[in-house]
Structures are given as structure tokens and as C-alpha cells.
């Protein structure tokens, strides 16, 4: 096997430009929703809806900025065509259908006894699975406890989630934000490989997926929120360095084919990012690469908040200029700016770009922007 090589660190401006180019936050993604999710590796879901849902916000930033309704339709089409599916990555997410065999690794672990959130009720799981097998797609609210019944709705929801994490059920689609579950054999395209990937294949897949979407990084960043995958990722890194597929670039890891790639110039644009955006999700990485300390304060007690309940990072060119706390008040037809915090006094170019980004985000929601 070929010995791996090392290269000097990337200059800061090139490193930032490379990450931004791979993330497609400053240049629009040239393809469709399903292809974008395949590039990113996963599209994180989250239930908080102060503004648009997290997964829609991430898509809005990267696509040609259609309105919220149109974007929902685009994502539903990708799901209906079975080009994406919903499962668990580092968190709940949409995944590219071609990665189903890698998701099976975690499904098999859960089925074999690895705990997720709660103890499995095998009897209730059989009951729930039998109903869906006989009746077709069902959601948690379809399991209403009859008077004198054995189980409460919340326990049946747990059974649905257990079967989902085991891979015995899949999400067919959502109604509102409720998952509708069905059997995998009714949903999976015939060409999809359903056998689980080997540990070595899975580890290499996780390394390549991260680097394809982020440009470079460290092993601990590839295993972020993946404690059970960490050994597989570390093993893959060792093997990929030995074969020359992976290089050490300063203190970073990079795919060999990317070493001499030249990212495009970063445009003078402002982007308002979701707190769950993959560019900012890992706060330590964000601080290291962009010198930007950021915290989502909805989980912070109100008296201790500094910036606001749902403050969004403000990306300008290749750096972060501040945070803005927004709320989509659909009843009043307004996008409300609850708080705005700049790291430094903004100049005219930044303010102009920020106002444009606000107006764009308001149009996306189908409302007017308060104060503009």
C-alpha cells in the first residue's frame, strides 16, 4: 500500500472559500432538491417553527430561493419519487435514497438491542406493525386508545418510533409535521440495495460524505453526534491515509483529489442561516474556521439570553457579521426583527446586503418585512 503524504496548511481565506463553495451557501446549487441532499449527505429536520422549518431554511439558502410553498412541493416530489427518505443521521434527517444500505447499519444495531430513547415493548410493536400491514400507512394519531384498551397513544407512538429506527417501518410522507408510516417493501424502489454495508464500507462512506460536503475537517468532526460510529470513522481514516486517498493538510484531513482544487471567489452577499445549517451546526468548528462564537439560545433560560430566542447567524462574504432574532408572524403578515446584534459597526455594503436578505426571506414566507 502507498504511504500517505502531508501538505502545508490551507491559508485562511482559501480554507473559508473552500468550505463555503462546498456548502453552496453563497453560490446557488445547480441541481434539484434530491441532488442537493445527496451532496450534503443529510438534511437535518427540527420541530421548532419560529420561522420556516429548519430543513426548508437550509434548502432556501442553497436553491434559487423559491417561496416556502413551492419549496415544500419540491421536497414532497423528491420524497414521493423515492429519491430521498427520512431516517436518522447525526439527527433526524432526509437522506439520499442511494445511502439506504448505510442507514441499514444503524437499523440493524437498534434491532439487535442498541438502545435509542426507551425500552422496546415487543408486544406493542407487533400490534402496531400488524395494523399497518393490514390497513396501510398510518400515523401516530391513528392509534387512539379505545375505552378499556391496553395502551395509551404515547406508548403506541413509542412503538412506531422503535420500529422506524429498527427499519421495520419507513416514513411514507408527513401530514403537517406528523410522520405517516408504512412498510419498507411498499416504499423502497426495486433497484435500492437493502443489505447493510460492512463496517469498513460504512466508515469510509461517513468520511467521504463529510469531506465532500465540507471540503476538509478532523476525525472528531466527522464523528460529531455519532458516538457509535466513531471507531469506524477512525479506522477508515487510518486506512484511507495509508492508501493515499486521504491527506493530512496541516491539522486537517482532505481527500487527495481536492488538494489542488481552487474554490471560486466569494461573492459580496449576505445569507441568513438556520441554526441547524451544516455550515454552523458544529459550534467548535465554526469558531475554529470563522472565529465566530455562536449559540442557539432557545435552550437557554430567558434571563440568561444575550441575543434572542431564535437568533440566526448572518453570513457576509466569507465571515459572520452578527446575529438576528427573527419571527415569522403569519397572522400579522410580517417578518419581525426582534433583535439585531452586529459584531462590528456595519458599513453600507453590509447593511444593503442585510436588508436585501431580509426582504428575500420575507418574500419566501409570503409576508412583508417589518421596518423595511
mmCIF file of C-alpha atoms in Angstrom:
data_model
loop_
_atom_site.group_PDB
_atom_site.id
_atom_site.type_symbol
_atom_site.label_atom_id
_atom_site.label_comp_id
_atom_site.label_asym_id
_atom_site.label_seq_id
_atom_site.Cartn_x
_atom_site.Cartn_y
_atom_site.Cartn_z
ATOM 1 C CA UNK A 1 0.000 0.000 0.000
ATOM 2 C CA UNK A 2 1.057 3.551 -0.717
ATOM 3 C CA UNK A 3 2.197 5.665 2.226
ATOM 4 C CA UNK A 4 0.124 8.750 2.855
ATOM 5 C CA UNK A 5 1.570 12.229 2.402
ATOM 6 C CA UNK A 6 1.232 15.520 4.192
ATOM 7 C CA UNK A 7 0.719 19.025 2.842
ATOM 8 C CA UNK A 8 1.045 22.523 4.342
ATOM 9 C CA UNK A 9 -1.992 24.119 5.999
ATOM 10 C CA UNK A 10 -4.510 25.905 3.802
ATOM 11 C CA UNK A 11 -4.408 29.709 4.000
ATOM 12 C CA UNK A 12 -7.386 31.012 5.980
ATOM 13 C CA UNK A 13 -9.037 32.750 3.031
ATOM 14 C CA UNK A 14 -8.741 29.666 0.820
ATOM 15 C CA UNK A 15 -9.987 27.381 3.593
ATOM 16 C CA UNK A 16 -13.081 29.522 4.144
ATOM 17 C CA UNK A 17 -13.727 29.842 0.418
ATOM 18 C CA UNK A 18 -13.489 26.065 0.016
ATOM 19 C CA UNK A 19 -15.969 25.349 2.823
ATOM 20 C CA UNK A 20 -18.417 27.954 1.513
ATOM 21 C CA UNK A 21 -18.131 26.595 -2.037
ATOM 22 C CA UNK A 22 -18.765 23.016 -0.896
ATOM 23 C CA UNK A 23 -21.726 24.135 1.189
ATOM 24 C CA UNK A 24 -23.322 26.141 -1.651
ATOM 25 C CA UNK A 25 -24.436 28.957 0.626
ATOM 26 C CA UNK A 26 -23.023 31.811 -1.466
ATOM 27 C CA UNK A 27 -23.491 30.273 -4.925
ATOM 28 C CA UNK A 28 -26.801 28.551 -5.779
ATOM 29 C CA UNK A 29 -26.890 24.785 -6.096
ATOM 30 C CA UNK A 30 -27.131 23.939 -9.823
ATOM 31 C CA UNK A 31 -29.358 20.864 -9.464
ATOM 32 C CA UNK A 32 -32.595 19.877 -7.741
ATOM 33 C CA UNK A 33 -33.548 19.141 -4.145
ATOM 34 C CA UNK A 34 -32.713 15.423 -4.197
ATOM 35 C CA UNK A 35 -29.283 16.011 -5.735
ATOM 36 C CA UNK A 36 -28.543 18.698 -3.146
ATOM 37 C CA UNK A 37 -29.417 16.338 -0.283
ATOM 38 C CA UNK A 38 -27.131 13.724 -1.866
ATOM 39 C CA UNK A 39 -24.307 16.275 -1.969
ATOM 40 C CA UNK A 40 -24.799 17.384 1.646
ATOM 41 C CA UNK A 41 -25.215 13.776 2.804
ATOM 42 C CA UNK A 42 -28.164 14.684 5.036
ATOM 43 C CA UNK A 43 -30.718 17.449 5.540
ATOM 44 C CA UNK A 44 -31.475 17.896 9.240
ATOM 45 C CA UNK A 45 -35.057 18.173 10.457
ATOM 46 C CA UNK A 46 -36.165 20.048 13.563
ATOM 47 C CA UNK A 47 -39.584 20.702 15.071
ATOM 48 C CA UNK A 48 -39.021 24.365 16.046
ATOM 49 C CA UNK A 49 -41.002 26.715 13.785
ATOM 50 C CA UNK A 50 -40.367 30.289 14.848
ATOM 51 C CA UNK A 51 -39.659 30.951 11.203
ATOM 52 C CA UNK A 52 -39.654 28.294 8.484
ATOM 53 C CA UNK A 53 -38.746 24.688 9.355
ATOM 54 C CA UNK A 54 -35.008 24.025 9.603
ATOM 55 C CA UNK A 55 -34.836 21.708 6.581
ATOM 56 C CA UNK A 56 -36.702 24.207 4.394
ATOM 57 C CA UNK A 57 -34.471 27.047 5.569
ATOM 58 C CA UNK A 58 -31.353 25.092 4.599
ATOM 59 C CA UNK A 59 -32.784 24.411 1.142
ATOM 60 C CA UNK A 60 -33.913 28.014 0.672
ATOM 61 C CA UNK A 61 -30.383 29.325 1.206
ATOM 62 C CA UNK A 62 -28.917 26.921 -1.360
ATOM 63 C CA UNK A 63 -31.509 26.797 -4.135
ATOM 64 C CA UNK A 64 -32.840 29.510 -6.413
ATOM 65 C CA UNK A 65 -34.884 30.779 -3.459
ATOM 66 C CA UNK A 66 -38.417 29.714 -4.321
ATOM 67 C CA UNK A 67 -41.227 30.550 -1.900
ATOM 68 C CA UNK A 68 -41.969 28.292 1.055
ATOM 69 C CA UNK A 69 -44.989 26.618 -0.581
ATOM 70 C CA UNK A 70 -43.052 25.863 -3.771
ATOM 71 C CA UNK A 71 -40.105 24.528 -1.814
ATOM 72 C CA UNK A 72 -42.356 22.202 0.195
ATOM 73 C CA UNK A 73 -43.786 20.890 -3.077
ATOM 74 C CA UNK A 74 -40.288 20.297 -4.465
ATOM 75 C CA UNK A 75 -39.261 18.331 -1.390
ATOM 76 C CA UNK A 76 -42.516 16.339 -1.376
ATOM 77 C CA UNK A 77 -41.914 15.445 -5.023
ATOM 78 C CA UNK A 78 -38.419 14.156 -4.222
ATOM 79 C CA UNK A 79 -39.881 12.075 -1.385
ATOM 80 C CA UNK A 80 -42.803 10.800 -3.485
ATOM 81 C CA UNK A 81 -40.401 9.778 -6.255
ATOM 82 C CA UNK A 82 -38.396 7.902 -3.584
ATOM 83 C CA UNK A 83 -35.208 9.809 -4.301
ATOM 84 C CA UNK A 84 -34.912 10.718 -0.618
ATOM 85 C CA UNK A 85 -36.105 9.100 2.584
ATOM 86 C CA UNK A 86 -36.380 10.111 6.193
ATOM 87 C CA UNK A 87 -34.217 8.468 8.834
ATOM 88 C CA UNK A 88 -31.524 9.255 11.391
ATOM 89 C CA UNK A 89 -28.108 10.650 10.517
ATOM 90 C CA UNK A 90 -26.397 12.626 13.311
ATOM 91 C CA UNK A 91 -30.027 13.661 13.995
ATOM 92 C CA UNK A 92 -33.411 13.269 12.295
ATOM 93 C CA UNK A 93 -32.844 13.995 8.612
ATOM 94 C CA UNK A 94 -33.721 13.452 4.984
ATOM 95 C CA UNK A 95 -31.152 11.169 3.355
ATOM 96 C CA UNK A 96 -30.436 10.323 -0.294
ATOM 97 C CA UNK A 97 -32.101 7.048 -1.264
ATOM 98 C CA UNK A 98 -28.801 5.679 -2.564
ATOM 99 C CA UNK A 99 -27.447 5.737 1.003
ATOM 100 C CA UNK A 100 -30.146 3.382 2.316
ATOM 101 C CA UNK A 101 -27.671 0.494 2.728
ATOM 102 C CA UNK A 102 -25.577 2.701 5.014
ATOM 103 C CA UNK A 103 -28.632 3.621 7.101
ATOM 104 C CA UNK A 104 -29.234 -0.100 7.485
ATOM 105 C CA UNK A 105 -26.124 -0.318 9.684
ATOM 106 C CA UNK A 106 -27.826 1.705 12.397
ATOM 107 C CA UNK A 107 -31.180 -0.023 11.813
ATOM 108 C CA UNK A 108 -29.577 -3.396 12.439
ATOM 109 C CA UNK A 109 -27.861 -2.157 15.591
ATOM 110 C CA UNK A 110 -31.180 -0.927 17.010
ATOM 111 C CA UNK A 111 -32.919 -4.163 16.047
ATOM 112 C CA UNK A 112 -30.169 -6.165 17.760
ATOM 113 C CA UNK A 113 -30.630 -4.295 21.043
ATOM 114 C CA UNK A 114 -28.762 -0.996 20.881
ATOM 115 C CA UNK A 115 -30.957 1.425 22.811
ATOM 116 C CA UNK A 116 -32.294 4.594 21.279
ATOM 117 C CA UNK A 117 -34.536 6.529 23.669
ATOM 118 C CA UNK A 118 -36.633 3.974 25.521
ATOM 119 C CA UNK A 119 -37.177 0.304 26.265
ATOM 120 C CA UNK A 120 -38.768 -1.718 23.495
ATOM 121 C CA UNK A 121 -42.285 -3.044 24.055
ATOM 122 C CA UNK A 122 -42.181 -6.079 21.742
ATOM 123 C CA UNK A 123 -45.866 -6.928 22.131
ATOM 124 C CA UNK A 124 -46.991 -3.416 21.280
ATOM 125 C CA UNK A 125 -44.565 -3.280 18.341
ATOM 126 C CA UNK A 126 -46.145 -6.432 16.896
ATOM 127 C CA UNK A 127 -49.615 -4.930 17.320
ATOM 128 C CA UNK A 128 -48.648 -1.674 15.586
ATOM 129 C CA UNK A 129 -46.832 -3.466 12.766
ATOM 130 C CA UNK A 130 -49.774 -5.815 12.175
ATOM 131 C CA UNK A 131 -52.173 -2.884 11.874
ATOM 132 C CA UNK A 132 -50.031 -1.114 9.291
ATOM 133 C CA UNK A 133 -49.510 -4.361 7.399
ATOM 134 C CA UNK A 134 -53.281 -4.871 7.250
ATOM 135 C CA UNK A 135 -54.541 -1.292 6.897
ATOM 136 C CA UNK A 136 -51.774 0.522 5.051
ATOM 137 C CA UNK A 137 -49.993 3.783 6.001
ATOM 138 C CA UNK A 138 -50.850 5.141 9.460
ATOM 139 C CA UNK A 139 -49.646 7.958 11.702
ATOM 140 C CA UNK A 140 -49.456 8.133 15.481
ATOM 141 C CA UNK A 141 -52.796 9.933 15.788
ATOM 142 C CA UNK A 142 -54.498 6.968 14.057
ATOM 143 C CA UNK A 143 -53.745 4.896 17.154
ATOM 144 C CA UNK A 144 -56.386 6.254 19.521
ATOM 145 C CA UNK A 145 -56.895 4.192 22.624
ATOM 146 C CA UNK A 146 -60.413 2.786 22.877
ATOM 147 C CA UNK A 147 -62.133 2.757 26.265
ATOM 148 C CA UNK A 148 -60.703 -0.114 28.269
ATOM 149 C CA UNK A 149 -57.795 -0.534 25.825
ATOM 150 C CA UNK A 150 -54.370 -1.775 26.858
ATOM 151 C CA UNK A 151 -52.092 1.018 25.723
ATOM 152 C CA UNK A 152 -52.038 4.787 25.659
ATOM 153 C CA UNK A 153 -51.400 6.784 22.495
ATOM 154 C CA UNK A 154 -47.959 7.861 23.740
ATOM 155 C CA UNK A 155 -46.878 4.235 24.150
ATOM 156 C CA UNK A 156 -48.049 3.433 20.625
ATOM 157 C CA UNK A 157 -46.095 6.398 19.313
ATOM 158 C CA UNK A 158 -43.021 4.967 21.020
ATOM 159 C CA UNK A 159 -43.666 1.651 19.293
ATOM 160 C CA UNK A 160 -43.913 3.385 15.915
ATOM 161 C CA UNK A 161 -40.655 5.211 16.544
ATOM 162 C CA UNK A 162 -38.940 1.999 17.690
ATOM 163 C CA UNK A 163 -39.999 0.186 14.520
ATOM 164 C CA UNK A 164 -38.910 3.184 12.448
ATOM 165 C CA UNK A 165 -35.431 3.177 13.997
ATOM 166 C CA UNK A 166 -35.190 -0.593 13.507
ATOM 167 C CA UNK A 167 -36.055 -0.198 9.834
ATOM 168 C CA UNK A 168 -39.249 -2.250 10.164
ATOM 169 C CA UNK A 169 -41.200 0.875 9.200
ATOM 170 C CA UNK A 170 -40.362 3.845 6.991
ATOM 171 C CA UNK A 171 -41.850 7.310 6.739
ATOM 172 C CA UNK A 172 -44.017 7.437 3.644
ATOM 173 C CA UNK A 173 -44.583 11.189 3.949
ATOM 174 C CA UNK A 174 -45.715 13.744 6.501
ATOM 175 C CA UNK A 175 -49.119 15.284 7.052
ATOM 176 C CA UNK A 176 -48.485 18.638 8.637
ATOM 177 C CA UNK A 177 -45.443 17.611 10.608
ATOM 178 C CA UNK A 178 -46.787 14.161 11.563
ATOM 179 C CA UNK A 179 -44.968 11.152 10.180
ATOM 180 C CA UNK A 180 -47.042 8.689 8.175
ATOM 181 C CA UNK A 181 -45.533 5.197 8.494
ATOM 182 C CA UNK A 182 -45.611 2.280 6.072
ATOM 183 C CA UNK A 183 -43.725 -0.943 5.364
ATOM 184 C CA UNK A 184 -40.328 -0.588 3.618
ATOM 185 C CA UNK A 185 -41.292 -3.134 0.941
ATOM 186 C CA UNK A 186 -44.083 -0.797 -0.146
ATOM 187 C CA UNK A 187 -41.810 2.239 -0.349
ATOM 188 C CA UNK A 188 -38.308 1.220 -1.402
ATOM 189 C CA UNK A 189 -37.535 1.355 -5.146
ATOM 190 C CA UNK A 190 -36.714 -2.064 -6.591
ATOM 191 C CA UNK A 191 -33.141 -1.066 -7.512
ATOM 192 C CA UNK A 192 -32.165 0.003 -3.981
ATOM 193 C CA UNK A 193 -29.660 -2.262 -2.279
ATOM 194 C CA UNK A 194 -31.144 -3.256 1.084
ATOM 195 C CA UNK A 195 -28.307 -5.318 2.612
ATOM 196 C CA UNK A 196 -26.391 -3.375 5.254
ATOM 197 C CA UNK A 197 -22.953 -2.052 4.336
ATOM 198 C CA UNK A 198 -19.966 -3.580 6.112
ATOM 199 C CA UNK A 199 -18.362 -1.642 8.967
ATOM 200 C CA UNK A 200 -15.398 -0.724 6.735
ATOM 201 C CA UNK A 201 -17.686 0.469 3.926
ATOM 202 C CA UNK A 202 -19.784 2.484 6.350
ATOM 203 C CA UNK A 203 -16.777 4.175 7.968
ATOM 204 C CA UNK A 204 -15.351 5.150 4.596
ATOM 205 C CA UNK A 205 -18.775 6.421 3.488
ATOM 206 C CA UNK A 206 -19.019 8.689 6.545
ATOM 207 C CA UNK A 207 -15.538 10.117 5.954
ATOM 208 C CA UNK A 208 -16.142 10.796 2.264
ATOM 209 C CA UNK A 209 -19.628 12.213 2.857
ATOM 210 C CA UNK A 210 -18.312 14.717 5.379
ATOM 211 C CA UNK A 211 -15.371 15.813 3.229
ATOM 212 C CA UNK A 212 -17.442 16.043 0.040
ATOM 213 C CA UNK A 213 -19.794 18.479 1.778
ATOM 214 C CA UNK A 214 -17.267 20.361 3.930
ATOM 215 C CA UNK A 215 -14.015 20.290 1.941
ATOM 216 C CA UNK A 216 -11.803 19.348 4.889
ATOM 217 C CA UNK A 217 -12.052 18.610 8.594
ATOM 218 C CA UNK A 218 -10.955 16.483 11.512
ATOM 219 C CA UNK A 219 -11.927 12.972 12.537
ATOM 220 C CA UNK A 220 -13.754 14.196 15.647
ATOM 221 C CA UNK A 221 -15.878 16.468 13.428
ATOM 222 C CA UNK A 222 -16.780 13.539 11.182
ATOM 223 C CA UNK A 223 -17.974 11.643 14.267
ATOM 224 C CA UNK A 224 -19.964 14.580 15.704
ATOM 225 C CA UNK A 225 -23.075 13.161 17.464
ATOM 226 C CA UNK A 226 -22.063 9.687 16.207
ATOM 227 C CA UNK A 227 -20.542 8.008 19.255
ATOM 228 C CA UNK A 228 -21.287 4.504 17.961
ATOM 229 C CA UNK A 229 -19.680 5.321 14.602
ATOM 230 C CA UNK A 230 -16.524 6.903 15.984
ATOM 231 C CA UNK A 231 -14.379 3.715 15.909
ATOM 232 C CA UNK A 232 -15.426 3.005 12.307
ATOM 233 C CA UNK A 233 -14.556 6.556 11.256
ATOM 234 C CA UNK A 234 -11.164 6.404 12.980
ATOM 235 C CA UNK A 235 -10.394 3.067 11.303
ATOM 236 C CA UNK A 236 -11.446 4.457 7.915
ATOM 237 C CA UNK A 237 -9.194 7.496 8.364
ATOM 238 C CA UNK A 238 -6.194 5.259 9.079
ATOM 239 C CA UNK A 239 -6.837 3.060 6.041
ATOM 240 C CA UNK A 240 -7.591 5.946 3.696
ATOM 241 C CA UNK A 241 -4.350 7.688 4.697
ATOM 242 C CA UNK A 242 -2.391 4.509 4.039
ATOM 243 C CA UNK A 243 -3.767 4.190 0.522
ATOM 244 C CA UNK A 244 -3.238 7.881 -0.246
ATOM 245 C CA UNK A 245 -6.961 8.558 -0.612
ATOM 246 C CA UNK A 246 -6.810 10.882 2.383
ATOM 247 C CA UNK A 247 -4.175 13.529 3.088
ATOM 248 C CA UNK A 248 -3.160 15.499 6.135
ATOM 249 C CA UNK A 249 -3.224 19.189 5.236
ATOM 250 C CA UNK A 250 -1.786 20.921 8.256
ATOM 251 C CA UNK A 251 -4.033 19.707 11.071
ATOM 252 C CA UNK A 252 -6.910 18.943 8.689
ATOM 253 C CA UNK A 253 -7.885 15.902 6.630
ATOM 254 C CA UNK A 254 -8.717 16.269 2.948
ATOM 255 C CA UNK A 255 -9.484 13.949 0.058
ATOM 256 C CA UNK A 256 -6.432 13.700 -2.198
ATOM 257 C CA UNK A 257 -8.404 14.705 -5.282
ATOM 258 C CA UNK A 258 -9.334 18.006 -3.620
ATOM 259 C CA UNK A 259 -5.853 19.164 -2.665
ATOM 260 C CA UNK A 260 -5.359 21.398 -5.701
ATOM 261 C CA UNK A 261 -8.987 22.449 -6.210
ATOM 262 C CA UNK A 262 -9.435 26.198 -6.425
ATOM 263 C CA UNK A 263 -12.732 27.455 -4.977
ATOM 264 C CA UNK A 264 -14.430 30.371 -6.716
ATOM 265 C CA UNK A 265 -14.193 33.896 -5.317
ATOM 266 C CA UNK A 266 -16.671 34.503 -2.521
ATOM 267 C CA UNK A 267 -19.369 36.987 -3.585
ATOM 268 C CA UNK A 268 -20.371 40.028 -1.520
ATOM 269 C CA UNK A 269 -23.661 38.555 -0.348
ATOM 270 C CA UNK A 270 -25.497 38.264 2.948
ATOM 271 C CA UNK A 271 -27.129 34.982 3.922
ATOM 272 C CA UNK A 272 -29.301 34.386 6.998
ATOM 273 C CA UNK A 273 -28.572 30.812 8.068
ATOM 274 C CA UNK A 274 -30.577 28.322 10.077
ATOM 275 C CA UNK A 275 -29.111 27.426 13.495
ATOM 276 C CA UNK A 276 -29.170 23.824 12.187
ATOM 277 C CA UNK A 277 -27.366 24.608 8.936
ATOM 278 C CA UNK A 278 -24.424 22.222 8.353
ATOM 279 C CA UNK A 279 -22.120 25.221 7.929
ATOM 280 C CA UNK A 280 -22.721 26.334 11.537
ATOM 281 C CA UNK A 281 -24.015 23.200 13.265
ATOM 282 C CA UNK A 282 -20.690 22.277 14.865
ATOM 283 C CA UNK A 283 -20.015 25.329 17.018
ATOM 284 C CA UNK A 284 -16.375 24.448 17.834
ATOM 285 C CA UNK A 285 -15.602 24.010 14.140
ATOM 286 C CA UNK A 286 -17.377 27.311 13.422
ATOM 287 C CA UNK A 287 -15.209 29.094 15.993
ATOM 288 C CA UNK A 288 -12.041 27.486 14.672
ATOM 289 C CA UNK A 289 -12.645 28.233 10.990
ATOM 290 C CA UNK A 290 -14.520 31.552 11.177
ATOM 291 C CA UNK A 291 -13.655 32.877 14.644
ATOM 292 C CA UNK A 292 -17.382 33.105 15.347
ATOM 293 C CA UNK A 293 -18.782 32.073 18.741
ATOM 294 C CA UNK A 294 -22.455 31.220 18.315
ATOM 295 C CA UNK A 295 -25.122 29.663 20.496
ATOM 296 C CA UNK A 296 -28.787 28.929 19.795
ATOM 297 C CA UNK A 297 -30.494 30.442 22.825
ATOM 298 C CA UNK A 298 -33.930 28.828 22.640
ATOM 299 C CA UNK A 299 -32.495 26.211 25.022
ATOM 300 C CA UNK A 300 -31.126 28.908 27.369
ATOM 301 C CA UNK A 301 -33.324 30.232 30.215
ATOM 302 C CA UNK A 302 -34.777 33.587 29.158
ATOM 303 C CA UNK A 303 -32.961 35.688 31.816
ATOM 304 C CA UNK A 304 -29.623 34.348 30.558
ATOM 305 C CA UNK A 305 -30.188 35.010 26.845
ATOM 306 C CA UNK A 306 -27.902 37.584 25.264
ATOM 307 C CA UNK A 307 -29.124 37.688 21.671
ATOM 308 C CA UNK A 308 -32.634 36.243 21.453
ATOM 309 C CA UNK A 309 -34.731 33.086 21.380
ATOM 310 C CA UNK A 310 -34.036 32.060 17.767
ATOM 311 C CA UNK A 311 -31.140 34.177 16.557
ATOM 312 C CA UNK A 312 -29.790 33.399 13.091
ATOM 313 C CA UNK A 313 -26.133 33.745 12.069
ATOM 314 C CA UNK A 314 -25.555 36.499 9.488
ATOM 315 C CA UNK A 315 -23.022 35.366 6.885
ATOM 316 C CA UNK A 316 -21.394 38.158 4.860
ATOM 317 C CA UNK A 317 -18.854 37.243 2.187
ATOM 318 C CA UNK A 318 -16.528 34.742 3.953
ATOM 319 C CA UNK A 319 -17.249 35.700 7.565
ATOM 320 C CA UNK A 320 -20.015 36.124 10.122
ATOM 321 C CA UNK A 321 -21.125 39.679 10.818
ATOM 322 C CA UNK A 322 -23.601 39.094 13.662
ATOM 323 C CA UNK A 323 -26.934 37.506 14.572
ATOM 324 C CA UNK A 324 -30.563 38.463 14.067
ATOM 325 C CA UNK A 325 -33.534 37.192 16.077
ATOM 326 C CA UNK A 326 -36.490 36.773 13.701
ATOM 327 C CA UNK A 327 -40.092 35.644 13.996
ATOM 328 C CA UNK A 328 -42.473 34.931 11.123
ATOM 329 C CA UNK A 329 -45.762 36.427 12.338
ATOM 330 C CA UNK A 330 -48.044 34.947 9.700
ATOM 331 C CA UNK A 331 -51.182 36.261 11.410
ATOM 332 C CA UNK A 332 -49.967 39.840 11.031
ATOM 333 C CA UNK A 333 -48.337 39.142 7.668
ATOM 334 C CA UNK A 334 -44.932 40.286 8.939
ATOM 335 C CA UNK A 335 -41.403 39.016 9.367
ATOM 336 C CA UNK A 336 -40.499 40.632 12.683
ATOM 337 C CA UNK A 337 -36.951 41.622 13.643
ATOM 338 C CA UNK A 338 -36.953 41.104 17.396
ATOM 339 C CA UNK A 339 -33.246 41.827 17.924
ATOM 340 C CA UNK A 340 -30.163 42.559 15.830
ATOM 341 C CA UNK A 341 -26.573 42.313 17.062
ATOM 342 C CA UNK A 342 -23.551 43.239 14.944
ATOM 343 C CA UNK A 343 -20.021 42.149 15.807
ATOM 344 C CA UNK A 344 -18.747 45.474 14.442
ATOM 345 C CA UNK A 345 -20.462 48.613 13.205
ATOM 346 C CA UNK A 346 -21.780 47.597 9.768
ATOM 347 C CA UNK A 347 -20.741 49.511 6.676
ATOM 348 C CA UNK A 348 -23.027 50.447 3.818
ATOM 349 C CA UNK A 349 -22.339 47.300 1.749
ATOM 350 C CA UNK A 350 -23.202 45.004 4.628
ATOM 351 C CA UNK A 351 -26.366 46.929 5.550
ATOM 352 C CA UNK A 352 -27.546 46.931 1.953
ATOM 353 C CA UNK A 353 -26.958 43.178 1.666
ATOM 354 C CA UNK A 354 -28.640 42.539 5.005
ATOM 355 C CA UNK A 355 -31.769 44.486 4.053
ATOM 356 C CA UNK A 356 -31.907 42.601 0.767
ATOM 357 C CA UNK A 357 -31.569 39.259 2.579
ATOM 358 C CA UNK A 358 -34.364 40.228 4.998
ATOM 359 C CA UNK A 359 -36.659 41.225 2.148
ATOM 360 C CA UNK A 360 -35.871 37.968 0.346
ATOM 361 C CA UNK A 361 -36.612 35.929 3.488
ATOM 362 C CA UNK A 362 -39.910 37.780 3.972
ATOM 363 C CA UNK A 363 -40.945 37.037 0.374
ATOM 364 C CA UNK A 364 -40.078 33.394 0.950
ATOM 365 C CA UNK A 365 -42.565 33.343 3.855
ATOM 366 C CA UNK A 366 -45.173 35.274 1.870
ATOM 367 C CA UNK A 367 -45.131 38.184 4.326
ATOM 368 C CA UNK A 368 -43.792 41.740 4.478
ATOM 369 C CA UNK A 369 -40.649 42.634 6.396
ATOM 370 C CA UNK A 370 -41.237 44.805 9.450
ATOM 371 C CA UNK A 371 -39.380 48.107 9.187
ATOM 372 C CA UNK A 372 -38.446 47.811 5.501
#
